[in-house]
Short mmCIF file of C-alpha atoms in Angstrom, two decimals:
data_model
loop_
_atom_site.label_atom_id
_atom_site.label_comp_id
_atom_site.label_asym_id
_atom_site.label_seq_id
_atom_site.Cartn_x
_atom_site.Cartn_y
_atom_site.Cartn_z
CA MET A 1 -18.00 -13.99 12.61
CA THR A 2 -20.26 -17.03 12.44
CA ASP A 3 -17.63 -19.28 14.00
CA ASN A 4 -18.59 -19.90 17.64
CA THR A 5 -15.27 -21.35 18.79
CA PRO A 6 -13.73 -19.00 21.36
CA PRO A 7 -10.76 -17.04 19.99
CA ASP A 8 -7.30 -18.02 21.12
CA PRO A 9 -6.15 -15.56 23.87
CA ASN A 10 -2.67 -15.67 22.36
CA ASP A 11 -4.08 -14.45 19.03
CA ILE A 12 -5.92 -11.63 20.79
CA ALA A 13 -2.77 -10.59 22.64
CA ARG A 14 -0.71 -10.72 19.43
CA ILE A 15 -3.19 -8.57 17.47
CA ARG A 16 -3.49 -6.06 20.33
CA ARG A 17 0.28 -5.83 20.66
CA SER A 18 0.81 -5.20 16.95
CA ARG A 19 -2.01 -2.61 16.95
CA ASN A 20 -0.48 -0.84 19.94
CA ASN A 21 2.91 -0.81 18.23
CA VAL A 22 1.44 0.73 15.09
CA VAL A 23 -0.52 3.35 17.05
CA GLY A 24 2.64 4.18 19.05
CA LEU A 25 4.71 4.57 15.89
CA LEU A 26 2.06 6.77 14.28
CA LEU A 27 1.86 9.01 17.35
CA ALA A 28 5.65 9.34 17.45
CA ALA A 29 5.68 10.17 13.73
CA PHE A 30 2.98 12.79 14.30
CA VAL A 31 5.00 14.45 17.06
CA VAL A 32 8.06 14.56 14.79
CA LEU A 33 5.94 15.99 11.97
CA VAL A 34 4.52 18.73 14.20
CA PHE A 35 8.08 19.58 15.31
CA PHE A 36 9.30 19.95 11.72
CA ILE A 37 6.18 21.89 10.67
CA SER A 38 6.92 24.32 13.51
CA ILE A 39 10.52 24.71 12.32
CA ALA A 40 9.34 25.23 8.71
CA LYS A 41 6.75 27.81 9.80
CA MET A 42 9.34 29.73 11.83
CA GLY A 43 11.70 29.75 8.85
CA MET B 1 -17.25 -5.39 29.75
CA THR B 2 -18.25 -9.05 29.85
CA GLN B 3 -15.83 -11.92 29.51
CA ALA B 4 -17.39 -12.86 26.15
CA ALA B 5 -17.01 -9.34 24.83
CA SER B 6 -13.43 -9.11 26.01
CA LEU B 7 -12.63 -12.27 24.07
CA HIS B 8 -13.71 -10.86 20.70
CA ILE B 9 -10.85 -10.83 18.26
CA PRO B 10 -9.73 -7.19 17.94
CA THR B 11 -9.44 -5.78 14.44
CA ASP B 12 -5.99 -6.14 12.97
CA TRP B 13 -4.30 -2.85 12.03
CA ARG B 14 -3.98 -4.13 8.47
CA ASP B 15 -7.77 -4.12 8.21
CA PHE B 16 -7.85 -0.46 9.22
CA LEU B 17 -5.26 0.18 6.54
CA ALA B 18 -7.34 -1.76 3.99
CA LEU B 19 -10.31 0.44 4.89
CA THR B 20 -8.46 3.44 3.42
CA LYS B 21 -8.22 1.76 -0.03
CA PRO B 22 -4.43 2.15 -0.34
CA ARG B 23 -4.39 1.34 -4.07
CA VAL B 24 -6.86 4.13 -4.87
CA MET B 25 -4.93 6.37 -2.50
CA SER B 26 -1.76 5.90 -4.56
CA LEU B 27 -3.41 7.64 -7.53
CA VAL B 28 -4.72 10.38 -5.23
CA ILE B 29 -1.26 10.93 -3.75
CA PHE B 30 0.36 10.92 -7.18
CA THR B 31 -2.02 13.49 -8.72
CA GLY B 32 -1.79 15.61 -5.56
CA ILE B 33 2.02 15.64 -5.78
CA CYS B 34 1.80 16.50 -9.47
CA GLY B 35 -0.51 19.45 -8.74
CA LEU B 36 1.92 20.65 -6.09
CA ILE B 37 5.02 20.33 -8.28
CA ALA B 38 3.34 21.75 -11.39
CA ALA B 39 2.34 24.89 -9.48
CA PRO B 40 4.49 27.94 -10.26
CA GLU B 41 5.38 28.56 -6.61
CA ARG B 42 7.43 26.47 -4.20
CA ILE B 43 6.73 25.77 -0.55
CA HIS B 44 8.96 24.32 2.16
CA PRO B 45 9.47 20.55 1.58
CA VAL B 46 8.09 19.73 5.04
CA LEU B 47 4.94 21.71 4.27
CA ALA B 48 4.69 20.09 0.84
CA PHE B 49 4.95 16.66 2.50
CA THR B 50 2.30 17.68 5.05
CA ALA B 51 -0.07 18.85 2.31
CA ILE B 52 0.24 15.51 0.48
CA LEU B 53 -0.14 13.62 3.76
CA CYS B 54 -3.36 15.54 4.47
CA ILE B 55 -4.71 14.79 0.99
CA ALA B 56 -3.86 11.09 1.44
CA VAL B 57 -5.32 10.84 4.95
CA GLY B 58 -8.46 12.74 3.90
CA ALA B 59 -8.91 10.38 0.94
CA GLY B 60 -8.35 7.40 3.24
CA GLY B 61 -10.95 8.69 5.69
CA ALA B 62 -13.47 9.24 2.91
CA ALA B 63 -12.79 5.72 1.62
CA ALA B 64 -13.38 4.33 5.13
CA LEU B 65 -16.72 6.14 5.33
CA ASN B 66 -17.59 4.84 1.87
CA GLN B 67 -16.93 1.25 2.98
CA TRP B 68 -18.82 1.77 6.24
CA TRP B 69 -21.90 2.98 4.33
CA GLU B 70 -21.68 0.32 1.60
CA ALA B 71 -20.83 -2.72 3.75
CA ASP B 72 -24.08 -4.48 2.79
CA LEU B 73 -23.56 -3.84 -0.91
CA ASP B 74 -19.91 -4.93 -0.73
CA ALA B 75 -21.01 -8.22 0.84
CA GLY B 76 -23.04 -8.98 -2.29
CA MET B 77 -20.20 -8.52 -4.78
CA ARG B 78 -17.36 -10.99 -5.24
CA ARG B 79 -14.85 -8.17 -5.91
CA THR B 80 -15.56 -6.52 -2.54
CA SER B 81 -16.88 -9.28 -0.28
CA ALA B 82 -13.47 -9.89 1.36
CA ARG B 83 -13.19 -6.29 2.63
CA PRO B 84 -12.95 -5.97 6.44
CA LEU B 85 -16.58 -4.94 7.04
CA PRO B 86 -18.48 -7.41 4.82
CA ALA B 87 -16.09 -10.17 5.95
CA GLY B 88 -17.05 -9.41 9.57
CA ARG B 89 -13.53 -8.61 10.75
CA MET B 90 -14.43 -5.13 11.94
CA ASN B 91 -17.14 -3.43 13.99
CA PRO B 92 -19.03 -0.93 11.73
CA ASP B 93 -18.93 1.75 14.44
CA ASP B 94 -15.13 1.46 14.59
CA ALA B 95 -14.96 1.92 10.82
CA ARG B 96 -17.19 5.00 10.97
CA ASP B 97 -15.24 6.57 13.84
CA PHE B 98 -11.95 5.78 12.13
CA GLY B 99 -13.17 7.46 8.92
CA VAL B 100 -14.52 10.55 10.69
CA GLY B 101 -11.31 10.86 12.72
CA LEU B 102 -9.08 10.70 9.64
CA CYS B 103 -11.22 13.21 7.73
CA ALA B 104 -11.43 15.72 10.59
CA GLY B 105 -7.72 15.36 11.43
CA SER B 106 -6.59 15.84 7.83
CA VAL B 107 -8.71 18.99 7.30
CA LEU B 108 -7.59 20.48 10.61
CA LEU B 109 -3.91 19.80 9.95
CA MET B 110 -4.18 21.15 6.39
CA GLY B 111 -5.79 24.35 7.68
CA LEU B 112 -3.31 24.92 10.49
CA ALA B 113 -0.13 23.96 8.65
CA ILE B 114 -0.80 24.88 5.01
CA GLY B 115 -3.77 27.19 4.60
CA TRP B 116 -7.50 27.33 5.03
CA LEU B 117 -8.36 27.57 1.31
CA ALA B 118 -6.66 24.20 0.71
CA ALA B 119 -8.36 22.85 3.86
CA VAL B 120 -11.80 23.97 2.69
CA ILE B 121 -11.29 22.34 -0.74
CA LEU B 122 -10.12 19.16 1.01
CA ALA B 123 -13.25 19.22 3.20
CA ILE B 124 -15.45 19.74 0.14
CA SER B 125 -13.77 16.79 -1.63
CA ILE B 126 -14.38 14.54 1.40
CA VAL B 127 -18.06 15.54 1.68
CA TYR B 128 -18.40 15.23 -2.09
CA TYR B 129 -17.14 11.62 -2.04
CA ALA B 130 -18.57 10.36 1.25
CA VAL B 131 -21.96 12.09 1.13
CA VAL B 132 -22.81 13.43 -2.36
CA TYR B 133 -21.42 10.42 -4.24
CA THR B 134 -21.63 7.46 -1.82
CA ILE B 135 -24.87 8.20 0.01
CA TRP B 136 -26.82 10.34 -2.45
CA LEU B 137 -25.85 9.74 -6.08
CA LYS B 138 -24.51 6.19 -6.31
CA PRO B 139 -27.71 4.35 -5.35
CA ARG B 140 -29.99 6.77 -7.26
CA THR B 141 -28.74 7.64 -10.71
CA PRO B 142 -26.67 6.09 -13.53
CA GLN B 143 -24.94 9.47 -13.75
CA ASN B 144 -23.37 8.68 -10.34
CA ILE B 145 -19.92 8.19 -11.85
CA VAL B 146 -20.14 11.36 -13.98
CA ILE B 147 -20.95 13.68 -11.08
CA GLY B 148 -19.10 11.62 -8.48
CA GLY B 149 -15.97 11.76 -10.62
CA GLY B 150 -15.46 15.21 -9.20
CA ALA B 151 -14.40 13.67 -5.89
CA GLY B 152 -11.32 12.05 -7.44
CA ALA B 153 -10.53 15.21 -9.40
CA PHE B 154 -9.78 17.34 -6.35
CA PRO B 155 -6.22 16.19 -5.36
CA PRO B 156 -4.25 18.11 -8.04
CA LEU B 157 -6.38 21.16 -7.33
CA ILE B 158 -5.65 20.87 -3.60
CA GLY B 159 -1.94 20.32 -4.29
CA TRP B 160 -1.82 23.41 -6.49
CA VAL B 161 -3.73 25.56 -4.00
CA ALA B 162 -1.50 24.30 -1.15
CA ALA B 163 1.52 25.66 -3.07
CA THR B 164 0.07 28.92 -4.40
CA GLY B 165 -2.81 29.76 -2.08
CA GLU B 166 -5.10 30.58 -5.03
CA ILE B 167 -7.27 28.94 -7.69
CA THR B 168 -6.33 29.71 -11.32
CA THR B 169 -7.19 28.24 -14.74
CA MET B 170 -4.48 25.55 -14.68
CA PRO B 171 -5.62 23.67 -11.55
CA VAL B 172 -9.22 23.89 -12.78
CA LEU B 173 -8.10 22.25 -16.05
CA LEU B 174 -6.32 19.49 -14.09
CA PHE B 175 -9.57 18.99 -12.16
CA ALA B 176 -11.51 18.84 -15.45
CA ILE B 177 -9.13 16.27 -16.97
CA ILE B 178 -9.73 13.80 -14.13
CA PHE B 179 -13.44 14.66 -14.11
CA PHE B 180 -13.79 13.69 -17.79
CA TRP B 181 -11.42 10.73 -17.47
CA THR B 182 -13.50 9.10 -14.71
CA PRO B 183 -16.60 8.00 -16.70
CA PRO B 184 -14.75 6.02 -19.40
CA HIS B 185 -12.44 4.57 -16.73
CA PHE B 186 -15.27 3.34 -14.50
CA TRP B 187 -17.68 2.35 -17.25
CA ALA B 188 -15.01 0.16 -18.86
CA LEU B 189 -14.85 -1.64 -15.50
CA ALA B 190 -18.64 -1.62 -15.15
CA LEU B 191 -19.02 -3.31 -18.55
CA PHE B 192 -17.13 -6.39 -17.42
CA VAL B 193 -18.55 -6.55 -13.86
CA LYS B 194 -22.07 -5.49 -14.92
CA SER B 195 -23.80 -8.54 -13.46
CA GLU B 196 -22.35 -7.84 -9.99
CA TYR B 197 -23.60 -4.23 -9.95
CA ALA B 198 -27.03 -5.41 -11.16
CA LYS B 199 -27.14 -8.04 -8.40
CA VAL B 200 -26.77 -5.44 -5.62
CA GLY B 201 -29.02 -2.85 -7.29
CA ILE B 202 -26.45 -0.15 -8.06
CA PRO B 203 -27.73 1.76 -11.11
CA MET B 204 -24.47 1.77 -13.05
CA MET B 205 -24.79 2.97 -16.63
CA PRO B 206 -24.54 -0.47 -18.32
CA VAL B 207 -27.25 -1.80 -15.98
CA VAL B 208 -29.71 1.07 -16.51
CA ALA B 209 -29.02 2.45 -20.00
CA GLY B 210 -27.67 -0.74 -21.51
CA GLU B 211 -24.34 -1.67 -23.01
CA ARG B 212 -24.80 0.13 -26.33
CA SER B 213 -25.48 3.50 -24.74
CA THR B 214 -22.59 3.03 -22.27
CA ARG B 215 -20.17 2.20 -25.08
CA ARG B 216 -21.19 5.32 -27.04
CA GLN B 217 -20.76 7.48 -23.95
CA ILE B 218 -17.31 6.01 -23.25
CA LEU B 219 -16.31 7.03 -26.76
CA ALA B 220 -17.82 10.52 -26.35
CA TYR B 221 -15.95 11.17 -23.09
CA ALA B 222 -12.68 9.86 -24.56
CA ALA B 223 -13.14 12.23 -27.53
CA LEU B 224 -13.74 15.16 -25.14
CA LEU B 225 -10.67 14.19 -23.15
CA LEU B 226 -8.38 14.68 -26.16
CA PRO B 227 -8.77 18.48 -26.49
CA LEU B 228 -9.17 18.87 -22.72
CA SER B 229 -5.84 17.16 -22.01
CA MET B 230 -4.21 19.46 -24.58
CA ALA B 231 -5.73 22.61 -23.08
CA PRO B 232 -2.94 23.19 -20.48
CA TRP B 233 -0.47 23.42 -23.39
CA TRP B 234 -2.75 25.56 -25.53
CA ILE B 235 -3.21 28.17 -22.79
CA GLY B 236 0.55 28.29 -22.20
CA GLY B 237 0.43 26.61 -18.81
CA THR B 238 2.87 23.87 -19.91
CA GLY B 239 5.49 23.27 -22.56
CA ALA B 240 5.72 20.93 -25.55
CA VAL B 241 6.91 17.96 -23.43
CA TYR B 242 3.51 17.83 -21.78
CA GLY B 243 1.59 18.81 -24.91
CA LEU B 244 3.05 16.12 -27.17
CA SER B 245 2.81 13.49 -24.39
CA ALA B 246 -0.84 14.39 -23.82
CA LEU B 247 -1.52 14.13 -27.55
CA ALA B 248 0.06 10.67 -27.86
CA LEU B 249 -1.52 9.31 -24.66
CA SER B 250 -4.96 10.67 -25.48
CA LEU B 251 -4.87 9.32 -29.04
CA VAL B 252 -4.17 5.81 -27.70
CA PHE B 253 -6.95 6.30 -25.13
CA LEU B 254 -9.33 7.40 -27.89
CA GLY B 255 -8.33 4.45 -30.08
CA LEU B 256 -9.01 1.93 -27.30
CA ALA B 257 -12.27 3.72 -26.44
CA ALA B 258 -13.32 3.57 -30.09
CA ARG B 259 -12.72 -0.18 -30.09
CA VAL B 260 -14.96 -0.51 -27.02
CA GLY B 261 -17.49 2.05 -28.26
CA LEU B 262 -18.08 0.48 -31.65
CA ARG B 263 -18.31 -3.18 -30.71
CA VAL B 264 -21.10 -5.41 -29.43
CA SER B 265 -20.43 -8.07 -26.80
CA TYR B 266 -21.56 -11.64 -27.33
CA GLU B 267 -22.30 -14.57 -25.04
CA GLY B 268 -19.12 -15.88 -23.44
CA ASP B 269 -17.27 -12.68 -24.40
CA THR B 270 -14.00 -12.26 -22.48
CA MET B 271 -14.41 -8.44 -22.74
CA LYS B 272 -10.73 -8.06 -23.60
CA PRO B 273 -11.06 -4.59 -25.21
CA GLU B 274 -12.91 -3.31 -22.13
CA LYS B 275 -10.24 -4.72 -19.81
CA GLN B 276 -7.51 -3.19 -21.96
CA LEU B 277 -9.25 0.20 -21.88
CA PHE B 278 -9.59 0.00 -18.10
CA ALA B 279 -5.90 -0.89 -17.68
CA TRP B 280 -4.80 1.84 -20.12
CA SER B 281 -6.99 4.43 -18.39
CA ILE B 282 -4.94 3.95 -15.20
CA ILE B 283 -1.63 4.11 -17.07
CA TYR B 284 -2.95 7.14 -18.98
CA LEU B 285 -3.62 9.23 -15.88
CA PHE B 286 -0.30 8.33 -14.25
CA ALA B 287 1.61 9.08 -17.49
CA LEU B 288 -0.26 12.32 -18.21
CA PHE B 289 0.49 13.78 -14.79
CA ALA B 290 4.06 12.45 -14.91
CA ALA B 291 4.46 14.35 -18.20
CA LEU B 292 3.12 17.47 -16.50
CA VAL B 293 5.76 17.19 -13.77
CA ALA B 294 8.53 16.33 -16.26
CA ASP B 295 7.57 19.37 -18.32
CA ARG B 296 7.71 21.64 -15.27
CA LEU B 297 11.07 20.23 -14.14
CA ILE B 298 12.58 20.61 -17.62
CA VAL B 299 11.38 24.21 -17.84
CA ALA B 300 12.71 24.91 -14.33
#
């Protein structure tokens, strides 16, 4: 991080968007997992 | 938040993924699955998947904490200098929080979904790797790999306990196999990257005790591994498929270790035997545990 040129706002937006997508997918997967764990536990 | 701060490039999600050392995790996942399948009892596939997920996430969290603690050391070695923290692509506090979050989440989920004995062993393995090995042993003693090898030996034990809910001789033997496999595996690597470890002051065996002693110890551990890998067959825990596979694999391992153990390196040495031993050690562990699973499936 020694480069002093300001980062491109488009790059920042792109990285944030992809991070948000990944976090969203992981949360959705976690909800699905908890659902199936509950079903397995009840069985 | 200031305008300057808001314009910092956020960390890419791939760097968070890299922090979990996915390649190391693949071996952890594999041995964990093998422990689970080799166990004499079956659990619901969803719970089996959850147990492996918890092992993987816990290992990833411990790896993140390891990289957070060793960022300065990693910056000094060519092999590790491109990692997210030494390369300056990630805030150290983010890495620490990410690691703690993964570790805590994996132990909690393991306890709630699978069982608290498996969760406690998972927690011990995380503390063992992130604290006992990374913070305490690694910078202090050349035996760091020997004792620290225990951290990587936990996954099959956790997998087994997740399936059965108890600790018996077999999972302890699986633990012991990885425990005794670790020193020759890492010291083979340490022999050909010795100068890098010396540069950052990590007391790896070749740096402290010298090459000759390290080579002898590699051979000694490989010799011990031969009867140890056969022990699951001898106690009746597996069939002949595993036993004969273990014999063949361990004899090749011992042969390569003997080549490393009995030679002396020279200036400009390409260290080919050491690289071959390191590569075979990885194949060896995958193949040995694959044989364990194959044996169990054939018997079933």
